[in-house]
CSV table of C-alpha atoms and ligand atoms in Angstrom, one decimal:
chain,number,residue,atom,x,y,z
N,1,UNK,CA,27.1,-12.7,-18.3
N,2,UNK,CA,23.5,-11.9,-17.4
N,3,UNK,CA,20.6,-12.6,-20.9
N,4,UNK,CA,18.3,-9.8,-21.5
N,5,UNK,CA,15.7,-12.0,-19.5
N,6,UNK,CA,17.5,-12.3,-16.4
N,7,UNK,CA,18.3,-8.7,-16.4
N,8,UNK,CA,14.8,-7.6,-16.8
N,9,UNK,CA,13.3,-10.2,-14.3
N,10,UNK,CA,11.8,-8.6,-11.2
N,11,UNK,CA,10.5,-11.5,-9.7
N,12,UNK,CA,10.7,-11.5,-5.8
N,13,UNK,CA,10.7,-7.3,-6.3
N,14,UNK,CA,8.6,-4.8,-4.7
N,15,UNK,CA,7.6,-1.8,-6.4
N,16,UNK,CA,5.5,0.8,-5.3
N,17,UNK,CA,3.6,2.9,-7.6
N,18,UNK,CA,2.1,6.3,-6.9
N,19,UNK,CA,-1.4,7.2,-8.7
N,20,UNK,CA,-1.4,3.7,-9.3
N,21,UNK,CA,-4.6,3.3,-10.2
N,22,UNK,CA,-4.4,6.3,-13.6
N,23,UNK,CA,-4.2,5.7,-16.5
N,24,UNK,CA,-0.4,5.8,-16.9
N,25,UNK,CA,0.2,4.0,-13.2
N,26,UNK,CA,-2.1,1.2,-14.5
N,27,UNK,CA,0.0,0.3,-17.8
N,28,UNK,CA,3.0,0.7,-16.1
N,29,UNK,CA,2.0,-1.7,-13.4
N,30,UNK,CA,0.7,-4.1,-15.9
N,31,UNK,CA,4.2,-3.9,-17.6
N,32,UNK,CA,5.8,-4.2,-14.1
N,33,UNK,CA,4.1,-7.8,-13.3
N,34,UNK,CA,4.0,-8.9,-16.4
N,35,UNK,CA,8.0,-9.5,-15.3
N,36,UNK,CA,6.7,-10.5,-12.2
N,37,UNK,CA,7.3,-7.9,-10.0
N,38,UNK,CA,4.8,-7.6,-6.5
N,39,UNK,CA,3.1,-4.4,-6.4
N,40,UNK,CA,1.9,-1.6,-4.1
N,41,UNK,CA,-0.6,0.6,-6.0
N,42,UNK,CA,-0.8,4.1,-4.0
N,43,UNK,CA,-4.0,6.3,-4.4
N,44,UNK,CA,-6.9,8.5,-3.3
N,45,UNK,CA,-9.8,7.2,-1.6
N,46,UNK,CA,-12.0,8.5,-4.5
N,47,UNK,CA,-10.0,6.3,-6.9
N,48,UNK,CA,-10.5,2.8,-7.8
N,49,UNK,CA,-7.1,1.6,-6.3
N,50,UNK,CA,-8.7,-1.6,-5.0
N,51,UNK,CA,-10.1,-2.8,-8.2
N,52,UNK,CA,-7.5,-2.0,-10.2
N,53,UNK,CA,-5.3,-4.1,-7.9
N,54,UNK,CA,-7.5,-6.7,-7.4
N,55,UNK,CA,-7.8,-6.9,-11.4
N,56,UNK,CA,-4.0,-7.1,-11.4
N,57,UNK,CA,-3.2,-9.5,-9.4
N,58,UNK,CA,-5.1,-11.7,-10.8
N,59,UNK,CA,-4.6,-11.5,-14.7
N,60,UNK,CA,-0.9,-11.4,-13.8
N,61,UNK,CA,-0.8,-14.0,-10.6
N,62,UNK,CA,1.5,-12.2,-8.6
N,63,UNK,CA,0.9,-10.2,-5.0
N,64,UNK,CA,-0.6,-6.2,-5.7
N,65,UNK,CA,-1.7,-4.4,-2.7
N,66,UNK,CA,-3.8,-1.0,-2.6
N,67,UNK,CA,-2.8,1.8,-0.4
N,68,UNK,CA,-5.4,4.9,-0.1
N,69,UNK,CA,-3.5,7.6,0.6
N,70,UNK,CA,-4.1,11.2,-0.2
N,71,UNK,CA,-0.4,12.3,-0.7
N,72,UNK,CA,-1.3,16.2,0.1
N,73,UNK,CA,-1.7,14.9,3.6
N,74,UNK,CA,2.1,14.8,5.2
N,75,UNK,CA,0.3,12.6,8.2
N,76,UNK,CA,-0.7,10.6,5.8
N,77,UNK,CA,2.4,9.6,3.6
N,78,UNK,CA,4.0,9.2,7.1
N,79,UNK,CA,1.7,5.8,7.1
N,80,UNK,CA,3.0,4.7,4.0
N,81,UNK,CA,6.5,3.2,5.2
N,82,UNK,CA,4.8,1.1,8.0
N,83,UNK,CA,2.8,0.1,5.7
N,84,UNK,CA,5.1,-1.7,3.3
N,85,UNK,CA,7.7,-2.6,6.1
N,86,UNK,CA,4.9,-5.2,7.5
N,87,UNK,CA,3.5,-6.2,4.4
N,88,UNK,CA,6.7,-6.8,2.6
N,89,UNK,CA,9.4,-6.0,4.6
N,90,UNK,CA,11.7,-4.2,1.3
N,91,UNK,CA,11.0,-1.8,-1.3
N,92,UNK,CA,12.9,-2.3,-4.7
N,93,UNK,CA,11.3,0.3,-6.8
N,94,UNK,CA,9.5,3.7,-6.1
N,95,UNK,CA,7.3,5.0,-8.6
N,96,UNK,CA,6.4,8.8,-7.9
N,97,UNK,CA,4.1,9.3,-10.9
N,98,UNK,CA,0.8,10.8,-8.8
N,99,UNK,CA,0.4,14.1,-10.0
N,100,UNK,CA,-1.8,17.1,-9.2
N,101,UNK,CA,-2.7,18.0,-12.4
N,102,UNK,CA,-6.3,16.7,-13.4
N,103,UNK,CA,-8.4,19.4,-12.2
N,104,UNK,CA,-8.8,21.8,-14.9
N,105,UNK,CA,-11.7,23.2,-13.4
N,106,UNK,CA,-10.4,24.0,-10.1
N,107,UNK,CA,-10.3,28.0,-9.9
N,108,UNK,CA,-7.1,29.5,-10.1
N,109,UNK,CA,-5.3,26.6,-11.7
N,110,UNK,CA,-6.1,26.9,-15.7
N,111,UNK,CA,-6.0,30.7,-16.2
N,112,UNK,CA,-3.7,33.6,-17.0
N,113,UNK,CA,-0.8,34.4,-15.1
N,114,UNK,CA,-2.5,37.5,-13.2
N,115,UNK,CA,-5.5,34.9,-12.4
N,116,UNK,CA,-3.1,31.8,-11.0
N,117,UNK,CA,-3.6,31.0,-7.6
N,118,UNK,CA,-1.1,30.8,-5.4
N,119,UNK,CA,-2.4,28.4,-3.0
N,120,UNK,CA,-3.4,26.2,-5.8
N,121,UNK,CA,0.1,26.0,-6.8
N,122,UNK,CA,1.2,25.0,-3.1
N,123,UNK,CA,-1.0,22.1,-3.2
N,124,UNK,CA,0.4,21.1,-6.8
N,125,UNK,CA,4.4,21.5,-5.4
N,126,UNK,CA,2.8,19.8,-2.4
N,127,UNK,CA,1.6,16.6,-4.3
N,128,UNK,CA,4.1,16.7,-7.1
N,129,UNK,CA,7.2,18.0,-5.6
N,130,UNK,CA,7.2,17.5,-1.5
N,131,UNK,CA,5.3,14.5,-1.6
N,132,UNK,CA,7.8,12.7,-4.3
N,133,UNK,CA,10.5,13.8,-2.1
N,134,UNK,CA,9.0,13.0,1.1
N,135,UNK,CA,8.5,9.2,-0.3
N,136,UNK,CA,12.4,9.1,-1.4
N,137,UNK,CA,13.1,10.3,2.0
N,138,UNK,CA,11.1,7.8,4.2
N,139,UNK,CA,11.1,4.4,1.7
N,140,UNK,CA,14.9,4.9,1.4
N,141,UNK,CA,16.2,3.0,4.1
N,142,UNK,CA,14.0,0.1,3.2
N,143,UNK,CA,14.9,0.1,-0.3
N,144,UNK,CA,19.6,0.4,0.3
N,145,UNK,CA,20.2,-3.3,0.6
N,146,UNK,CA,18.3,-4.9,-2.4
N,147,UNK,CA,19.9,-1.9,-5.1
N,148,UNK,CA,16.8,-0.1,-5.2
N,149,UNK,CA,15.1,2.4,-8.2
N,150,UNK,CA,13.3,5.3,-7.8
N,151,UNK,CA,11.7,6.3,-11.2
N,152,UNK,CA,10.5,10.4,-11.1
N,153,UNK,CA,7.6,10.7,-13.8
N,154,UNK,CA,8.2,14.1,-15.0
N,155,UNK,CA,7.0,15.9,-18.2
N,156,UNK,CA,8.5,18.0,-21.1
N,157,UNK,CA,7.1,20.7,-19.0
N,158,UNK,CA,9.1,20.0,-16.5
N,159,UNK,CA,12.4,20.8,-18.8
N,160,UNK,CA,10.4,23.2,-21.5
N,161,UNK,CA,8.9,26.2,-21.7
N,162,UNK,CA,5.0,26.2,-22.9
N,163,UNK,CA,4.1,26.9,-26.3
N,164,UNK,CA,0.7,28.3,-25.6
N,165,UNK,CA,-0.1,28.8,-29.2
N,166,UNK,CA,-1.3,25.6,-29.0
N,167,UNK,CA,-4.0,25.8,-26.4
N,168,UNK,CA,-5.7,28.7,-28.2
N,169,UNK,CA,-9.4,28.3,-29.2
N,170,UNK,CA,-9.5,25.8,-26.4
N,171,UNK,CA,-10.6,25.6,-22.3
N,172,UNK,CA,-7.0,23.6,-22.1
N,173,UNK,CA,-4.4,25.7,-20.7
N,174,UNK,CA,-0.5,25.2,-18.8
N,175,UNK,CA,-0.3,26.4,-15.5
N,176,UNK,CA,3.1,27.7,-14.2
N,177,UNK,CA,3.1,25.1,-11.0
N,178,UNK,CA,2.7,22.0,-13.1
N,179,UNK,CA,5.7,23.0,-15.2
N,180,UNK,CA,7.3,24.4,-11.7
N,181,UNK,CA,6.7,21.2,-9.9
N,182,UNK,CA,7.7,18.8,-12.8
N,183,UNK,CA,11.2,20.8,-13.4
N,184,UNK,CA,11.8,20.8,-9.4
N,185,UNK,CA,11.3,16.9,-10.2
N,186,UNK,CA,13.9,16.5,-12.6
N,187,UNK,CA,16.8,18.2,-10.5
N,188,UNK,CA,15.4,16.4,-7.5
N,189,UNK,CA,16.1,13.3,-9.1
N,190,UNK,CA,20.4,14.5,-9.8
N,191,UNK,CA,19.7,14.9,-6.2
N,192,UNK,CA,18.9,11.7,-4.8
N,193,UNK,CA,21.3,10.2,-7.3
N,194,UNK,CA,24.1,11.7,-6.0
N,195,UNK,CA,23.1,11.0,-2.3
N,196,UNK,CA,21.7,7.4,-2.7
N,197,UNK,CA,24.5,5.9,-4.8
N,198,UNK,CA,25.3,3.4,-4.9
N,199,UNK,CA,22.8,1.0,-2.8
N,200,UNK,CA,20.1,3.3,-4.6
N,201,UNK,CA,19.6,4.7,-8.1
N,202,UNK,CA,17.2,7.8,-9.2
N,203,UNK,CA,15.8,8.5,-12.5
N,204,UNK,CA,13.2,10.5,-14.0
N,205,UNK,CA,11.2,9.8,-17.2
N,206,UNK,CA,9.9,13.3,-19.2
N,207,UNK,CA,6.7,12.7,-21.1
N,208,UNK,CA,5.2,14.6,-24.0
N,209,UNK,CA,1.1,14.7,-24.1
N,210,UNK,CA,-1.0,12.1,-24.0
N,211,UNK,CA,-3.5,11.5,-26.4
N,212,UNK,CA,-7.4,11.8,-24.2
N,213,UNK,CA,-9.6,13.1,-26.6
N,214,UNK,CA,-8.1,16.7,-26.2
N,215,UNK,CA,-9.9,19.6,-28.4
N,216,UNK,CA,-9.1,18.6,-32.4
N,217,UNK,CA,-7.5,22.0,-32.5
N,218,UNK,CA,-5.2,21.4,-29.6
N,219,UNK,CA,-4.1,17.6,-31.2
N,220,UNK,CA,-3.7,19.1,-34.8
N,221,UNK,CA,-1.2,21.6,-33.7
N,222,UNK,CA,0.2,19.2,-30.8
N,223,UNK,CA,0.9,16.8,-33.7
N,224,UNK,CA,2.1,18.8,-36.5
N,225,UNK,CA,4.7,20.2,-33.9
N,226,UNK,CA,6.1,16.5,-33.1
N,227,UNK,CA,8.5,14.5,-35.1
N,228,UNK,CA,6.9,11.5,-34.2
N,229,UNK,CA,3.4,12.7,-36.0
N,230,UNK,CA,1.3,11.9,-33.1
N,231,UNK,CA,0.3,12.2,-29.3
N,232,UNK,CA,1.6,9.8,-27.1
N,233,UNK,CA,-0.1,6.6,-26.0
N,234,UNK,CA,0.5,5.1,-22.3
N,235,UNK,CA,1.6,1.9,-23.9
N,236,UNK,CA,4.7,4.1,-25.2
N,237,UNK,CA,6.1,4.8,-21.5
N,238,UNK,CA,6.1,0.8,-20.3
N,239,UNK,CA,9.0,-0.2,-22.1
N,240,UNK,CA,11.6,2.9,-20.6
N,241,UNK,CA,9.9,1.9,-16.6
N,242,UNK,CA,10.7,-1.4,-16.9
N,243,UNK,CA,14.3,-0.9,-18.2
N,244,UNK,CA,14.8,1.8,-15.5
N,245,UNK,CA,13.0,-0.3,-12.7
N,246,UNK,CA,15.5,-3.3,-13.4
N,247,UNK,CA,19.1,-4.4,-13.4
N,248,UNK,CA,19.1,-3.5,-17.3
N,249,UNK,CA,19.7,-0.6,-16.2
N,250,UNK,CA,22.5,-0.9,-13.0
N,251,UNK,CA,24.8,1.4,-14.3
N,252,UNK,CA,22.1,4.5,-15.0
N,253,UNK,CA,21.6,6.8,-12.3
N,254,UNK,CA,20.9,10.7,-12.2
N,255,UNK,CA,19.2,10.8,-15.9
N,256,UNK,CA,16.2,12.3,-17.0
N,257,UNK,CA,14.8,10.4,-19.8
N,258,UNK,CA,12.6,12.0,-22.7
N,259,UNK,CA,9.6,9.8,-24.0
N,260,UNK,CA,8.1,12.6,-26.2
N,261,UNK,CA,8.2,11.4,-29.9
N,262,UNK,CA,10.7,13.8,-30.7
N,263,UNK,CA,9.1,17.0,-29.6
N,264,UNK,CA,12.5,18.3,-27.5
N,265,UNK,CA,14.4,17.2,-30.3
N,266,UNK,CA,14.3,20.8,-32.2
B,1,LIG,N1,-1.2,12.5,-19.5
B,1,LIG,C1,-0.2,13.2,-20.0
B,1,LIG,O1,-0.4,13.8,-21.1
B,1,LIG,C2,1.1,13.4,-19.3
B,1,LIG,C3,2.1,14.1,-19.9
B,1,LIG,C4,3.3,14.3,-19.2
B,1,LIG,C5,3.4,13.8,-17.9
B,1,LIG,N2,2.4,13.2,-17.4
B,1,LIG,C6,2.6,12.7,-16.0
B,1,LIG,O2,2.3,11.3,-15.9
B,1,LIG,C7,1.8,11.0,-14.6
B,1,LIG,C8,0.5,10.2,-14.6
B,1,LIG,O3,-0.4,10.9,-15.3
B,1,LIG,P1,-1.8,10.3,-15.9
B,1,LIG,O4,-2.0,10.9,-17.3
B,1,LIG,O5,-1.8,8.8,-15.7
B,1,LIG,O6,-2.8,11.0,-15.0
B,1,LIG,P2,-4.1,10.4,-14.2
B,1,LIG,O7,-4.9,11.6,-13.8
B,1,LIG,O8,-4.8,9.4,-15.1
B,1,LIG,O9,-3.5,9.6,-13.0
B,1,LIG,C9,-2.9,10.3,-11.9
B,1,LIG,C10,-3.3,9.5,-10.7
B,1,LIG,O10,-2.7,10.2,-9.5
B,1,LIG,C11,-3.6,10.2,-8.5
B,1,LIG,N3,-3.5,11.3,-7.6
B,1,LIG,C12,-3.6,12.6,-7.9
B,1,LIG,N4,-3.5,13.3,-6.7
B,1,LIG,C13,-3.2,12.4,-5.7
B,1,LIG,C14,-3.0,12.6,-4.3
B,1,LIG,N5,-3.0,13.8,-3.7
B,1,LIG,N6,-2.7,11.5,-3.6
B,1,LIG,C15,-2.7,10.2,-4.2
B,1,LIG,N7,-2.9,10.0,-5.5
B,1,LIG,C16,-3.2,11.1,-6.3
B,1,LIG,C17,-5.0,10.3,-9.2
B,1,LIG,O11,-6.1,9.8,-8.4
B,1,LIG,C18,-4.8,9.4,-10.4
B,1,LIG,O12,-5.2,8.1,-10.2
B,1,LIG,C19,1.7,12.4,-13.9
B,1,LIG,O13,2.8,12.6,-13.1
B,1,LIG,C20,1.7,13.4,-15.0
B,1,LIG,O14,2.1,14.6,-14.6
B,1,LIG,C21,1.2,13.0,-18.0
């Protein structure tokens, strides 16, 4: 029988890692090569992909490659496969964790139902939803002979309604397409399970909030509603990628896992 070690080592794996270069993609990556895994960190041009790799690579000594891709583009995803055929020649894990989400002041995105755009929410089911699936779809083949992972980073909007007591007081709000696009994530992911098993497992991970510096109003009643008795930190979500990007979890396919300190619990 396998130790813990060996079933958690990833060394000689390829994962790639979508909004690679935010703030949960980054901890995730840096859990991902501290077990030695190489890394392709996917993100916008405006982000800073190439530092964040570069900073990688070399505090953890293994391979990280940056990939700009703006993943509302379907020309441009289309690049991404050629991309890590020549430079690695395999995928072993696909991180879809790029969201459209950060761009509360975009009109039509944070505002009552009557106000909510509806192309806005095309480009957030675009990057979210199409985009995740679109990646599953074209990495796939490269990923069937090594017992590949793909790892859906959903949210507990993506399996619960809003309470949007909690935003009043505040410019924060919950638009319907995040929650839309993060729910369509989670049965996307029974979906691929079922069609990729067993050369290829599919899991997604549900997260409650992060803690950013959010109104005190917003955090107080985010808080008091949570078992756990406070926001989540991006250290919290390393620990459940690393079990689902590895053997130590072989036998889990299909699941939807909730990293929310309790708050679906009641
Ligand atoms: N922060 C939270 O409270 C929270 C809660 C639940 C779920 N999540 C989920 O966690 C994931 C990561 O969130 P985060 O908090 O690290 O956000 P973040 O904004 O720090 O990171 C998201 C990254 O995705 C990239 N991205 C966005 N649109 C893209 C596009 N079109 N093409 C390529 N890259 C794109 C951004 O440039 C950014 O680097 C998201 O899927 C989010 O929905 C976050």
């Amino acid at each position: 029988m396998k130790t813990l070690a060996e079933l958690a080592d990833l060394s000689g794996r390829v994962a790639l890692i979508t909004g690679g270069a935010g703030h949960i993609g980054r901890a995730v990556a840096n859990g991902l090569a501290e077990l030695k895994c190489k890394l392709c960190l996917l993100d916008t041009a405006h982000s800073d992909v190439v530092a964040v790799s570069r900073k990688l690579a070399a505090r953890w000594n293994t391979e990280v490659v940056s990939l700009e891709v703006d993943l509302e583009s379907e020309d441009l995803r289309a690049t991404v496969r050629p991309f890590v055929e020549e430079r690695f020649s395999r995928l072993d894990v696909l991180i879809n964790n790029a969201a459209f989400y950060s761009v509360e002041k975009l009109e039509g995105w944070v505002a009552p139902l009557e106000e909510q755009s509806l192309a806005v929410m095309r480009r957030c089911i675009e990057v979210n939803l199409i985009a995740s699936f679109h990646l599953a779809q074209s990495l796939s083949p490269l990923m069937r002979n090594h017992g590949g992972s793909i790892i859906n980073v959903s949210s507990i909007y993506g399996v619960l309604g809003p309470d949007m007591s909690l935003y009043g007081g505040t410019e924060m709000g919950n638009p319907a397409a995040y929650g839309l696009s993060k729910g369509g994530l989670v049965q996307m992911t029974r979906w691929l399970a079922t069609m990729l098993a067993p050369q290829i497992r599919a899991n997604s991970i549900s997260l409650g909030g992060v803690y950013r510096n959010q109104a005190e109003a917003f955090v107080d009643r985010y808080v008091a509603r949570t078992p756990m008795k406070r926001m989540a930190t991006e250290e919290d979500f390393i620990g459940a990628v690393a079990y689902l990007a590895s053997d130590l979890s072989a036998y889990v396919t299909g699941q939807n896992l909730m990293i929310d300190g309790g708050w679906s619990a009641w």
